[in-house]
XYZ file of C-alpha atoms in Angstrom:
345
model
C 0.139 -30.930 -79.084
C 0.147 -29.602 -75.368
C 0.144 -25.775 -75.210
C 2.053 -25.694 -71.618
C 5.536 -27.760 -70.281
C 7.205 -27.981 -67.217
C 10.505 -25.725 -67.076
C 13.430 -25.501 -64.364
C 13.793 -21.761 -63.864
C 15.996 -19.452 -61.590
C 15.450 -16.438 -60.099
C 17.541 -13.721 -59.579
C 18.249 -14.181 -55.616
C 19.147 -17.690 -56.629
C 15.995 -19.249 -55.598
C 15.252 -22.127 -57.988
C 11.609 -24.290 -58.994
C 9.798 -25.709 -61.471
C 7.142 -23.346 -63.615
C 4.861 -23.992 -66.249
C 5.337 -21.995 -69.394
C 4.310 -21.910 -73.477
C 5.924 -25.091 -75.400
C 8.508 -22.891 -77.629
C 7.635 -22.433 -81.013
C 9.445 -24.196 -83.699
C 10.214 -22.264 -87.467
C 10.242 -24.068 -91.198
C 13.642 -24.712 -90.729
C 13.452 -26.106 -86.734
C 11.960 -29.115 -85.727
C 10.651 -29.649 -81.543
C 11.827 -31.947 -79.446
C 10.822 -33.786 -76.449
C 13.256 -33.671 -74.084
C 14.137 -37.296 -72.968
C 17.577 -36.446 -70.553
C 20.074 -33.305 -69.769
C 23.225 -33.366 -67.966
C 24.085 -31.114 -65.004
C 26.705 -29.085 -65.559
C 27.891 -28.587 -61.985
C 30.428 -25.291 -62.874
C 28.381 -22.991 -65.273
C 24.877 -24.001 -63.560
C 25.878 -23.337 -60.226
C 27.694 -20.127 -61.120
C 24.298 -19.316 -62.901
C 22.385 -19.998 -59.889
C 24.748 -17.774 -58.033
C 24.847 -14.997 -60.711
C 28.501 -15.318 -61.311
C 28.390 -16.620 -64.389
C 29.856 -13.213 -67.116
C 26.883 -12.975 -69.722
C 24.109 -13.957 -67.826
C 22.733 -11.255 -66.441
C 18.768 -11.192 -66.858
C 16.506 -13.576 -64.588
C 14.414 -15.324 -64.348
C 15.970 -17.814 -66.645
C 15.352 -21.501 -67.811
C 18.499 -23.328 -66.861
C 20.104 -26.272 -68.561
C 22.094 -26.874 -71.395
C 23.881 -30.708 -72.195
C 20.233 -32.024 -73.659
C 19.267 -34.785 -75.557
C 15.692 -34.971 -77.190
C 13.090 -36.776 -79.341
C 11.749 -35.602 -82.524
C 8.078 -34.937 -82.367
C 7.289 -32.535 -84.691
C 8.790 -30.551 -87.734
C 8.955 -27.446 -89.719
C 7.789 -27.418 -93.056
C 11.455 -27.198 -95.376
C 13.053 -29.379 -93.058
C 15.011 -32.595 -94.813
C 17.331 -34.113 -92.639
C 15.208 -35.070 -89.226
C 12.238 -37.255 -88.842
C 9.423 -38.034 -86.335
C 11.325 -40.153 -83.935
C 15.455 -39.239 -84.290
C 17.307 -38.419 -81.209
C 18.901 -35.082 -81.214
C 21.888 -34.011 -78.987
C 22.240 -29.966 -77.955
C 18.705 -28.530 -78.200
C 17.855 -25.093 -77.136
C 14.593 -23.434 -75.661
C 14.487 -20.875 -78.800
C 11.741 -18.856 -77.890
C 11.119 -18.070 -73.997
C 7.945 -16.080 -73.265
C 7.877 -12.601 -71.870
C 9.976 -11.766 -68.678
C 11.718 -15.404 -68.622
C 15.034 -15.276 -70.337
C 17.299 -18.078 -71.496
C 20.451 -20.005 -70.447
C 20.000 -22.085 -73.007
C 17.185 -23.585 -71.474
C 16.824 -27.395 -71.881
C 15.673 -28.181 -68.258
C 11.894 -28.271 -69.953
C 9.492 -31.164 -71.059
C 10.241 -29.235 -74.968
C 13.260 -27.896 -77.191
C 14.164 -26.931 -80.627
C 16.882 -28.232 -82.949
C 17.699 -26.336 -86.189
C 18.129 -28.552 -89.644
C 21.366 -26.376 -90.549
C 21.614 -29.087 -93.801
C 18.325 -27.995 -94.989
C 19.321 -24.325 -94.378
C 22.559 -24.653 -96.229
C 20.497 -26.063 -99.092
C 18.337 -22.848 -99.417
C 21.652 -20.882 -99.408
C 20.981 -20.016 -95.784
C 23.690 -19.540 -92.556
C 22.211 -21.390 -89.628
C 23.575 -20.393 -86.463
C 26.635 -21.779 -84.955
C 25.007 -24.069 -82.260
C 23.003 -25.655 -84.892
C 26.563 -26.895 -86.489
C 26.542 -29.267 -83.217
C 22.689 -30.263 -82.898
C 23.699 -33.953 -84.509
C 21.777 -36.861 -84.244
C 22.511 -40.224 -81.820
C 22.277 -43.710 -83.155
C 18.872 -44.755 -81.933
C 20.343 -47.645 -80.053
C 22.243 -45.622 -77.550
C 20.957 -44.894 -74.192
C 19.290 -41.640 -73.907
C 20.354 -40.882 -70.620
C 24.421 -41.599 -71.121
C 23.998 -40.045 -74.125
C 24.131 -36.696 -72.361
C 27.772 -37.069 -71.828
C 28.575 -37.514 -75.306
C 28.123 -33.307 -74.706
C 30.841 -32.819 -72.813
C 33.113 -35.190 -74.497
C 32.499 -33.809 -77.445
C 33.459 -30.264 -76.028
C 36.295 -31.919 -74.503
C 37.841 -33.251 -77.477
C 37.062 -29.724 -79.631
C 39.075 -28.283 -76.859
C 41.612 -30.463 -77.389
C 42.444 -29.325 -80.729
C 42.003 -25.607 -80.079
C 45.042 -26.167 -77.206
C 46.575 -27.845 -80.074
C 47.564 -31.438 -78.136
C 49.168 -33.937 -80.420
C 50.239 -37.649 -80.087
C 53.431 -38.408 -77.903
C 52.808 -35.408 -76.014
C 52.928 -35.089 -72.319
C 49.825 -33.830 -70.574
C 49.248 -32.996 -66.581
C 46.077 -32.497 -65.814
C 43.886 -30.893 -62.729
C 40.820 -31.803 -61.534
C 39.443 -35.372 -62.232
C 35.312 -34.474 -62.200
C 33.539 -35.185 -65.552
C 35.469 -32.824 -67.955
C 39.006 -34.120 -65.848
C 38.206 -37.710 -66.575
C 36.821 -36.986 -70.218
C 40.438 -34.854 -71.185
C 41.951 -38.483 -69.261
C 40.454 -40.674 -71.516
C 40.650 -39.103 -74.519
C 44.369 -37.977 -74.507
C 45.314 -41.449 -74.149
C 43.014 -42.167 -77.363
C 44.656 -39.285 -79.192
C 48.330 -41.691 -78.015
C 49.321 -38.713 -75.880
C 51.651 -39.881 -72.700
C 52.904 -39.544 -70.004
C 49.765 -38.582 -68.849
C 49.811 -37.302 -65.031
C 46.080 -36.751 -63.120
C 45.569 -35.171 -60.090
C 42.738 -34.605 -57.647
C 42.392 -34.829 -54.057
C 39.792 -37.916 -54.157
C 41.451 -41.072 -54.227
C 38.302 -42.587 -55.625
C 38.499 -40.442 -58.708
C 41.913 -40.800 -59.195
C 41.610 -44.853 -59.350
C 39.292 -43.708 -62.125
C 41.790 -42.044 -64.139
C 43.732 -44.752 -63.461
C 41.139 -46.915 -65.504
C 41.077 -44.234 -68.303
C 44.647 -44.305 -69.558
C 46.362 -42.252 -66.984
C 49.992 -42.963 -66.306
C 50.340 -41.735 -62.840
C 48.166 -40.369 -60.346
C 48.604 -37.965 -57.730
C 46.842 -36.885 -54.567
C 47.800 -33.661 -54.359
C 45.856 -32.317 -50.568
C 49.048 -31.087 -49.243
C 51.278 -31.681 -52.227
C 54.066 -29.957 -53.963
C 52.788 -30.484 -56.966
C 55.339 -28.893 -59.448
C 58.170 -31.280 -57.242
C 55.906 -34.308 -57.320
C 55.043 -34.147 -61.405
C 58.758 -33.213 -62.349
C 59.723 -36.618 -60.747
C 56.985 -38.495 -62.437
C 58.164 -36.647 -65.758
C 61.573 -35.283 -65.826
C 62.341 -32.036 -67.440
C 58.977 -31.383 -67.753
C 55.392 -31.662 -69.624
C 54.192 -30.555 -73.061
C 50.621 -29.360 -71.481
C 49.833 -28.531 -67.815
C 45.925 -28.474 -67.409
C 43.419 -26.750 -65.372
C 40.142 -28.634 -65.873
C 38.582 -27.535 -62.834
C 38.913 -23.697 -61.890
C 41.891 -23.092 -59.749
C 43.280 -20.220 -60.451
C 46.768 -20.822 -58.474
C 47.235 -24.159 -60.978
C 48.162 -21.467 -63.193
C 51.479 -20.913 -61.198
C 52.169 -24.769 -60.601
C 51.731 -25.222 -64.214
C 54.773 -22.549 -65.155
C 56.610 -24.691 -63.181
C 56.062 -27.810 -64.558
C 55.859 -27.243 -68.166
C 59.045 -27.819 -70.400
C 60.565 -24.845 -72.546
C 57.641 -23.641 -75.438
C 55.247 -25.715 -73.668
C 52.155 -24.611 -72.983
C 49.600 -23.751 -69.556
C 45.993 -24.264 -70.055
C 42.880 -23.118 -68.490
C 39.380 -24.926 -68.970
C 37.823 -24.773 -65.364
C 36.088 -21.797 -65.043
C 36.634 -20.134 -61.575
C 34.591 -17.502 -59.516
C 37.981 -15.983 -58.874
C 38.998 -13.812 -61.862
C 42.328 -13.495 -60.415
C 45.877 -14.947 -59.413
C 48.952 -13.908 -58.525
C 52.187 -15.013 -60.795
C 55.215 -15.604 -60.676
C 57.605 -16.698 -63.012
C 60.950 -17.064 -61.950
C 60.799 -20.966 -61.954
C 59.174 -21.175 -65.273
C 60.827 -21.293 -68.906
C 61.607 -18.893 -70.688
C 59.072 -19.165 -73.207
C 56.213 -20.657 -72.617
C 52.250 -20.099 -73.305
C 49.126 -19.179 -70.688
C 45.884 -20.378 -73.209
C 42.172 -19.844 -72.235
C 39.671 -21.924 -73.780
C 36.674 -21.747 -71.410
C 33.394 -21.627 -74.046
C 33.064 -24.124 -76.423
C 33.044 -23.384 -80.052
C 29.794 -25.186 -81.189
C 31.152 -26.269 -84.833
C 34.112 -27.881 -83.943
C 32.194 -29.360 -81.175
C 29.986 -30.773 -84.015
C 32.535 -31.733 -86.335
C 34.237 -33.864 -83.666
C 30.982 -35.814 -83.283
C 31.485 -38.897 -85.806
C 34.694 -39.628 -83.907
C 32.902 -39.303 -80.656
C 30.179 -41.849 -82.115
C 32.910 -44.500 -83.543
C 35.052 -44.717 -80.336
C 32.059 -45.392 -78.887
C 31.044 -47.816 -81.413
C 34.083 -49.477 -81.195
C 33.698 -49.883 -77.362
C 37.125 -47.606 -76.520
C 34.571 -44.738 -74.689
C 31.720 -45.352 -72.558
C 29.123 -42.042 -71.994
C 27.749 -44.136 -69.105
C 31.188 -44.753 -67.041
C 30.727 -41.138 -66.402
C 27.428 -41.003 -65.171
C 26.963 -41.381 -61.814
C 23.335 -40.133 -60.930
C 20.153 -39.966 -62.678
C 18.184 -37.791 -61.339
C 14.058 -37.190 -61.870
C 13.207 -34.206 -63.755
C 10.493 -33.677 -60.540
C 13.491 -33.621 -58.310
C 16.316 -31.800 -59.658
C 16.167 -29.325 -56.669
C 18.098 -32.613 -55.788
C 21.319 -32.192 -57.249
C 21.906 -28.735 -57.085
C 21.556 -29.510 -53.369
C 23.325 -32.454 -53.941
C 26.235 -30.386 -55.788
C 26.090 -27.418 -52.371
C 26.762 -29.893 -50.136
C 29.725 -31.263 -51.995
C 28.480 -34.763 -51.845
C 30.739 -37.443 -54.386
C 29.569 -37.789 -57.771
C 30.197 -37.681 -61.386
C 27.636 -36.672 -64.148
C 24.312 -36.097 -63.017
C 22.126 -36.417 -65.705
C 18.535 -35.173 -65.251
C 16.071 -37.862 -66.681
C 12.245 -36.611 -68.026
């Protein structure tokens, strides 16, 4: 087994390269992985990078978090993996000395926890080992790095509490835009109203179930959705990060409907104001996925996908060398088109 691996670390002054470092150790109950693809997450990566992102504070850290990996070695009470199985969601564990982690799965190795075998030893495994499920071995590694975000897009879902026949406008048609697109209309919510200011995209979400779609550069938007969907919508969406969506969304949203925020923003901020808005209505946050409803989503994930109604790789629109990754954070800086960039090793 190879003492060293390759790891994509930043620095504080948001200077970025790849290092050599120790292959993380792996406990009784953990088994390493190879890491075989990991999806960019263009919002929390680049507001690592920058240093905006609230809880990250120490650097250098290994960046990277939306992995998949290949089982190549395992702990001694561990039941439920094998040499060989494909692994969604591993970590870095174990970072050496004066390298700290954000998660850490842009490196050659990982480490998934066997929470089944810990539950049998009357043991709690951490929450993020409640999502670290295996792949069917005949999926495509690569794609399969979306399966991350959908998953966390569909936990979401529930925690905002959309149901079937409901109404849903949503903000902001990147990955995690699309993903909420597609999905809603598997859940049998409609109307369903996306918006963006890429026409491209939006001829996506067209494709994806959505029911109308709006170019909204220079739009009223909370005139423009009320005449797509009269008297208002059950759920007005920010899946983006913009913080004054918060204000169009009290305007479109029908009495006891709710406003809700995914995107994560660098502005902490925005003004309201609520004298076009119902008189009761809810503002709900959910901006950090909850990693065991993320994993007990994941069977439905897999059968929708079995069942050819959601396609990981209709998402991805760049694969990108692990020996070039500078690449997309470049790519991502200079606002170039895209959709998933997955990182391939």
């Amino acid at each position: 087994m190879e003492q060293n691996m390759k790891a994509f670390i930043v620095e504080k002054d948001g200077t970025y390269g790849i290092r050599e470092i120790p292959v993380p150790p792996y406990g009784e109950y953990e088994a390493l992985v190879k890491v075989v693809s990991c999806g960019v997450c263009n919002g929390t990566d680049m507001k690592i990078i920058h240093g905006k992102f609230k809880g990250i504070e120490d650097y250098p850290v290994v960046l990277g978090h939306e992995g998949v990996g290949e089982v190549v070695a395992i702990g001694a009470k561990v039941e439920n993996l094998k040499i060989g199985d494909r692994v969604l969601l591993p970590f870095i564990g174990t970072t050496p000395e004066g390298i700290y982690s954000a998660w850490g799965t842009y490196a050659e190795y990982n480490v998934v926890t066997d929470a089944g075998a810990m539950k049998r030893d009357g043991l709690e495994p951490e929450e993020f080992a409640l999502a670290q499920n295996k792949i069917p071995e005949d999926f495509d590694p690569v794609d399969a790095a979306m399966i991350i975000t959908l998953r966390e897009v569909y936990s979401t879902m529930g925690i905002f509490g959309f149901e079937s026949g409901k109404s849903l406008a949503i903000l902001g048609l990147g990955p995690v835009g699309l993903s909420f697109v597609r999905l809603a209309k598997l859940k049998g919510m409609g109307p369903i109203v996306a918006m963006d200011i890429d026409d491209e995209k939006l001829a996506l979400a067209k494709q994806l179930g959505a029911d109308f779609t709006l170019n909204t550069r220079g739009m009223d938007i909370p005139a423009t959705v009320l005449e797509c969907v009269p008297g208002g919508v059950d759920y007005a969406l920010d899946a983006v990060g913009v913080p004054s969506f918060i204000g169009d969304g009290m305007a479109i949203v029908k009495p006891d409907a709710k406003v809700c925020v995914y995107g994560i923003s660098e502005k902490m901020n925005a003004p309201l104001d609520w004298s076009k808005n119902p008189y009761n209505w809810t503002l709900q946050f959910n901006q950090f996925p909850q990693k065991k409803l993320e994993g007990a989503c994941h069977d439905q994930i897999i059968a929708w996908i079995r069942e050819g109604k959601l396609d990981p790789g209709f998402f991805v629109s760049h694969r990108i060398p692990f020996a070039e990754m500078g690449k997309a954070f470049e790519m991502i800086e200079n606002r170039e088109k895209m959709l998933k960039m997955v990182v391939v090793f």
